Amino acid sequence: MPPFDVRFVRNLEQARPRPDRSSAPCVACAVRHLTVCAPLNPAELAEFSTIMKRRHFEPANAVFDEGDLAKHVFNVTSGVVKIYKLLPDGRRQVTGFLIAGDFLGLANEERYAYSAEAVTDARLCCFPRQKFEAMLDNFPAVERQMLMVASHELAAAQEQMLLLGRKTAKEKIASFLLRLSSRYRKRGLQDNPIHLPMSRNDIGDFLGLTTETVSRTFTQLKSSQMIRLLAGGLVELCDIDQLEDIAEGM
Amino acid sequence: MPPFDVRFVRNLEQARPRPDRSSAPCVACAVRHLTVCAPLNPAELAEFSTIMKRRHFEPANAVFDEGDLAKHVFNVTSGVVKIYKLLPDGRRQVTGFLIAGDFLGLANEERYAYSAEAVTDARLCCFPRQKFEAMLDNFPAVERQMLMVASHELAAAQEQMLLLGRKTAKEKIASFLLRLSSRYRKRGLQDNPIHLPMSRNDIGDFLGLTTETVSRTFTQLKSSQMIRLLAGGLVELCDIDQLEDIAEGM
DNA sequence: CGCAAGATTGACGGAGTTCAAGCCGAGTGG
DNA sequence: CCACTCGGCTTGAACTCCGTCAATCTTGCG
């Protein structure tokens, strides 16, 4: 048990978000082609950006909590954000690690169905939800893009269910490393020594394991020369073919 | 091991689908208000239905298989369809049981990312995918409805990840029964003695458990008077409050 | 340096799997 | 109408992977 309630600290930090209205127009956005904003031309982008604020979150800073009124939707532009659900007794399931280009905040009811919290320093584009939805009426291409994004996420969610329900600890870790590497590659980030900024505990809560099992499994993969743990939270994937075989349960 | 390959039989059956062009216009559709067709007026429905065929599937009959070219999208109008993913060694994760009103076939690539198979006799509306997508251009309201549906499914998927990653067998079964009951209620189907047409094995593959554990857990809930197993695959939920407490891990 | 938080390692136990045997019920055929 | 069969369900016993608990090690930071 930690000496004080972690969530309390988190909310303190949340109390001082940093709106960043500076300038930084979306035109220069490095990840736009990956986001829901992809289909917009410069003029449309300008219109869209009028309702948008950029915000910065420090590590362990909550973006929103499950049950909060869903007043905003977000795009991650840098850093890592985790989303998760809790059981009353504190058991936690991390349902995703979001990186640059990922969208979050889609809520079918008026409240968020999950919590979101920065893992690293993170920058998010922040749209008031009502204005965002109103905007969609004028930009059907964005709506279609959102449907595509949602459909991708649905496929990823099914993949994750397969992992959670049917894979062993070793298979889970191998799958996790490969998927992360592949997502980094798609965004043009370094994909072989990959950066793991999240704690073992977060990884465990994502894979349905405990911290200890995650740690032991890393050790195991390390001893069999499939990965190397480098300084700064970097992990080198040494034998990708074998990792892929393991990830698929072969 | 079964004496012959189950999938072989399934494909034989699939070879003779039953197109049903009879009449049955969508206007009379009992579940339309729950589907992606909900926003259409009668004239629009007529236009939509020109590209649609109704098909019937018998139990264990494949609707499509993971990896097939995604030529169609579907709406379930009656019966139960399961969707699932497989690992090379045969381990299976059922990612959903679809009932009347549910949409399936959304694929972000050109191929289906999962398999679909009838659990009971099932009727599906079947739309050629390209025509369906073309139609969407004229009916933005349907596209928006699809986004809402996808977003609901995403929330359900996250709930399922919480279940798979963090709940005990007892909590899984209790959650499963309550959710099914709740979905039946929303469609106007009988929600207390609920119908469980799927096998223990299917339930296990949905909840990340084995047949044996599912069976043992049912027995356990039965002995503690929380459920009763009736004839015809009916399950009576006797103490819903307590089941809810269990489902939430309390 | 010294502390605190996270990561690793070890020993042990338990929830759920595996393997195996029996049961039940629906369909079949004599 | 009943014996037979076959698939699915239930129950039992042994095992195992992973969780739990606890101690130690590492790392980053004031």
JSON list of C-alpha atoms in Angstrom, two decimals, chain B residues 137-211:
[
{"chain": "B", "resi": 137, "resn": "ASP", "atom": "CA", "xyz": [-22.47, 8.94, -49.34]},
{"chain": "B", "resi": 138, "resn": "ASN", "atom": "CA", "xyz": [-26.15, 9.64, -49.88]},
{"chain": "B", "resi": 139, "resn": "PHE", "atom": "CA", "xyz": [-27.17, 8.86, -46.32]},
{"chain": "B", "resi": 140, "resn": "PRO", "atom": "CA", "xyz": [-24.84, 10.61, -43.89]},
{"chain": "B", "resi": 141, "resn": "ALA", "atom": "CA", "xyz": [-27.29, 9.85, -41.09]},
{"chain": "B", "resi": 142, "resn": "VAL", "atom": "CA", "xyz": [-26.56, 6.15, -41.54]},
{"chain": "B", "resi": 143, "resn": "GLU", "atom": "CA", "xyz": [-22.88, 6.86, -41.39]},
{"chain": "B", "resi": 144, "resn": "ARG", "atom": "CA", "xyz": [-23.32, 8.75, -38.16]},
{"chain": "B", "resi": 145, "resn": "GLN", "atom": "CA", "xyz": [-25.41, 5.90, -36.81]},
{"chain": "B", "resi": 146, "resn": "MET", "atom": "CA", "xyz": [-22.61, 3.50, -37.71]},
{"chain": "B", "resi": 147, "resn": "LEU", "atom": "CA", "xyz": [-20.17, 5.64, -35.80]},
{"chain": "B", "resi": 148, "resn": "MET", "atom": "CA", "xyz": [-22.47, 5.49, -32.78]},
{"chain": "B", "resi": 149, "resn": "VAL", "atom": "CA", "xyz": [-22.75, 1.74, -33.11]},
{"chain": "B", "resi": 150, "resn": "ALA", "atom": "CA", "xyz": [-18.98, 1.37, -33.44]},
{"chain": "B", "resi": 151, "resn": "SER", "atom": "CA", "xyz": [-18.45, 3.56, -30.42]},
{"chain": "B", "resi": 152, "resn": "HIS", "atom": "CA", "xyz": [-20.88, 1.44, -28.37]},
{"chain": "B", "resi": 153, "resn": "GLU", "atom": "CA", "xyz": [-19.05, -1.66, -29.44]},
{"chain": "B", "resi": 154, "resn": "LEU", "atom": "CA", "xyz": [-15.75, -0.12, -28.48]},
{"chain": "B", "resi": 155, "resn": "ALA", "atom": "CA", "xyz": [-17.07, 0.56, -25.00]},
{"chain": "B", "resi": 156, "resn": "ALA", "atom": "CA", "xyz": [-18.35, -3.00, -24.79]},
{"chain": "B", "resi": 157, "resn": "ALA", "atom": "CA", "xyz": [-14.96, -4.27, -25.94]},
{"chain": "B", "resi": 158, "resn": "GLN", "atom": "CA", "xyz": [-13.23, -2.36, -23.15]},
{"chain": "B", "resi": 159, "resn": "GLU", "atom": "CA", "xyz": [-15.66, -3.77, -20.65]},
{"chain": "B", "resi": 160, "resn": "GLN", "atom": "CA", "xyz": [-14.84, -7.23, -21.98]},
{"chain": "B", "resi": 161, "resn": "MET", "atom": "CA", "xyz": [-11.10, -6.57, -21.66]},
{"chain": "B", "resi": 162, "resn": "LEU", "atom": "CA", "xyz": [-11.66, -5.70, -18.00]},
{"chain": "B", "resi": 163, "resn": "LEU", "atom": "CA", "xyz": [-13.52, -8.97, -17.62]},
{"chain": "B", "resi": 164, "resn": "LEU", "atom": "CA", "xyz": [-10.89, -11.06, -19.42]},
{"chain": "B", "resi": 165, "resn": "GLY", "atom": "CA", "xyz": [-7.90, -9.45, -17.76]},
{"chain": "B", "resi": 166, "resn": "ARG", "atom": "CA", "xyz": [-9.06, -8.91, -14.22]},
{"chain": "B", "resi": 167, "resn": "LYS", "atom": "CA", "xyz": [-12.14, -10.87, -13.21]},
{"chain": "B", "resi": 168, "resn": "THR", "atom": "CA", "xyz": [-12.36, -14.31, -11.58]},
{"chain": "B", "resi": 169, "resn": "ALA", "atom": "CA", "xyz": [-14.34, -17.16, -13.10]},
{"chain": "B", "resi": 170, "resn": "LYS", "atom": "CA", "xyz": [-17.32, -16.47, -10.86]},
{"chain": "B", "resi": 171, "resn": "GLU", "atom": "CA", "xyz": [-17.27, -12.77, -11.68]},
{"chain": "B", "resi": 172, "resn": "LYS", "atom": "CA", "xyz": [-17.00, -13.55, -15.38]},
{"chain": "B", "resi": 173, "resn": "ILE", "atom": "CA", "xyz": [-20.01, -15.83, -15.41]},
{"chain": "B", "resi": 174, "resn": "ALA", "atom": "CA", "xyz": [-22.12, -13.42, -13.35]},
{"chain": "B", "resi": 175, "resn": "SER", "atom": "CA", "xyz": [-21.18, -10.53, -15.65]},
{"chain": "B", "resi": 176, "resn": "PHE", "atom": "CA", "xyz": [-21.95, -12.61, -18.70]},
{"chain": "B", "resi": 177, "resn": "LEU", "atom": "CA", "xyz": [-25.42, -13.58, -17.53]},
{"chain": "B", "resi": 178, "resn": "LEU", "atom": "CA", "xyz": [-26.34, -10.05, -16.49]},
{"chain": "B", "resi": 179, "resn": "ARG", "atom": "CA", "xyz": [-25.09, -8.48, -19.70]},
{"chain": "B", "resi": 180, "resn": "LEU", "atom": "CA", "xyz": [-26.93, -10.98, -21.83]},
{"chain": "B", "resi": 181, "resn": "SER", "atom": "CA", "xyz": [-30.11, -10.39, -19.86]},
{"chain": "B", "resi": 182, "resn": "SER", "atom": "CA", "xyz": [-29.71, -6.67, -20.26]},
{"chain": "B", "resi": 183, "resn": "ARG", "atom": "CA", "xyz": [-29.17, -6.95, -24.02]},
{"chain": "B", "resi": 184, "resn": "TYR", "atom": "CA", "xyz": [-32.24, -9.17, -24.37]},
{"chain": "B", "resi": 185, "resn": "ARG", "atom": "CA", "xyz": [-34.28, -6.60, -22.46]},
{"chain": "B", "resi": 186, "resn": "LYS", "atom": "CA", "xyz": [-33.19, -3.81, -24.79]},
{"chain": "B", "resi": 187, "resn": "ARG", "atom": "CA", "xyz": [-34.45, -5.83, -27.76]},
{"chain": "B", "resi": 188, "resn": "GLY", "atom": "CA", "xyz": [-37.74, -6.62, -26.08]},
{"chain": "B", "resi": 189, "resn": "LEU", "atom": "CA", "xyz": [-36.80, -10.27, -25.58]},
{"chain": "B", "resi": 190, "resn": "GLN", "atom": "CA", "xyz": [-37.43, -12.25, -22.42]},
{"chain": "B", "resi": 191, "resn": "ASP", "atom": "CA", "xyz": [-34.80, -11.13, -19.94]},
{"chain": "B", "resi": 192, "resn": "ASN", "atom": "CA", "xyz": [-35.24, -13.25, -16.93]},
{"chain": "B", "resi": 193, "resn": "PRO", "atom": "CA", "xyz": [-35.26, -16.78, -17.54]},
{"chain": "B", "resi": 194, "resn": "ILE", "atom": "CA", "xyz": [-32.72, -16.06, -20.27]},
{"chain": "B", "resi": 195, "resn": "HIS", "atom": "CA", "xyz": [-31.96, -18.28, -23.20]},
{"chain": "B", "resi": 196, "resn": "LEU", "atom": "CA", "xyz": [-28.39, -19.57, -23.49]},
{"chain": "B", "resi": 197, "resn": "PRO", "atom": "CA", "xyz": [-28.27, -21.20, -26.90]},
{"chain": "B", "resi": 198, "resn": "MET", "atom": "CA", "xyz": [-24.48, -21.37, -27.03]},
{"chain": "B", "resi": 199, "resn": "SER", "atom": "CA", "xyz": [-22.49, -24.31, -25.66]},
{"chain": "B", "resi": 200, "resn": "ARG", "atom": "CA", "xyz": [-20.41, -24.26, -22.48]},
{"chain": "B", "resi": 201, "resn": "ASN", "atom": "CA", "xyz": [-17.43, -24.41, -24.74]},
{"chain": "B", "resi": 202, "resn": "ASP", "atom": "CA", "xyz": [-18.49, -21.24, -26.58]},
{"chain": "B", "resi": 203, "resn": "ILE", "atom": "CA", "xyz": [-19.12, -19.49, -23.28]},
{"chain": "B", "resi": 204, "resn": "GLY", "atom": "CA", "xyz": [-15.68, -20.54, -22.10]},
{"chain": "B", "resi": 205, "resn": "ASP", "atom": "CA", "xyz": [-14.07, -19.25, -25.26]},
{"chain": "B", "resi": 206, "resn": "PHE", "atom": "CA", "xyz": [-15.90, -15.96, -24.75]},
{"chain": "B", "resi": 207, "resn": "LEU", "atom": "CA", "xyz": [-14.85, -15.59, -21.12]},
{"chain": "B", "resi": 208, "resn": "GLY", "atom": "CA", "xyz": [-11.31, -16.92, -21.33]},
{"chain": "B", "resi": 209, "resn": "LEU", "atom": "CA", "xyz": [-12.16, -20.12, -19.43]},
{"chain": "B", "resi": 210, "resn": "THR", "atom": "CA", "xyz": [-12.43, -23.84, -20.16]},
{"chain": "B", "resi": 211, "resn": "THR", "atom": "CA", "xyz": [-15.69, -25.74, -20.54]}
]
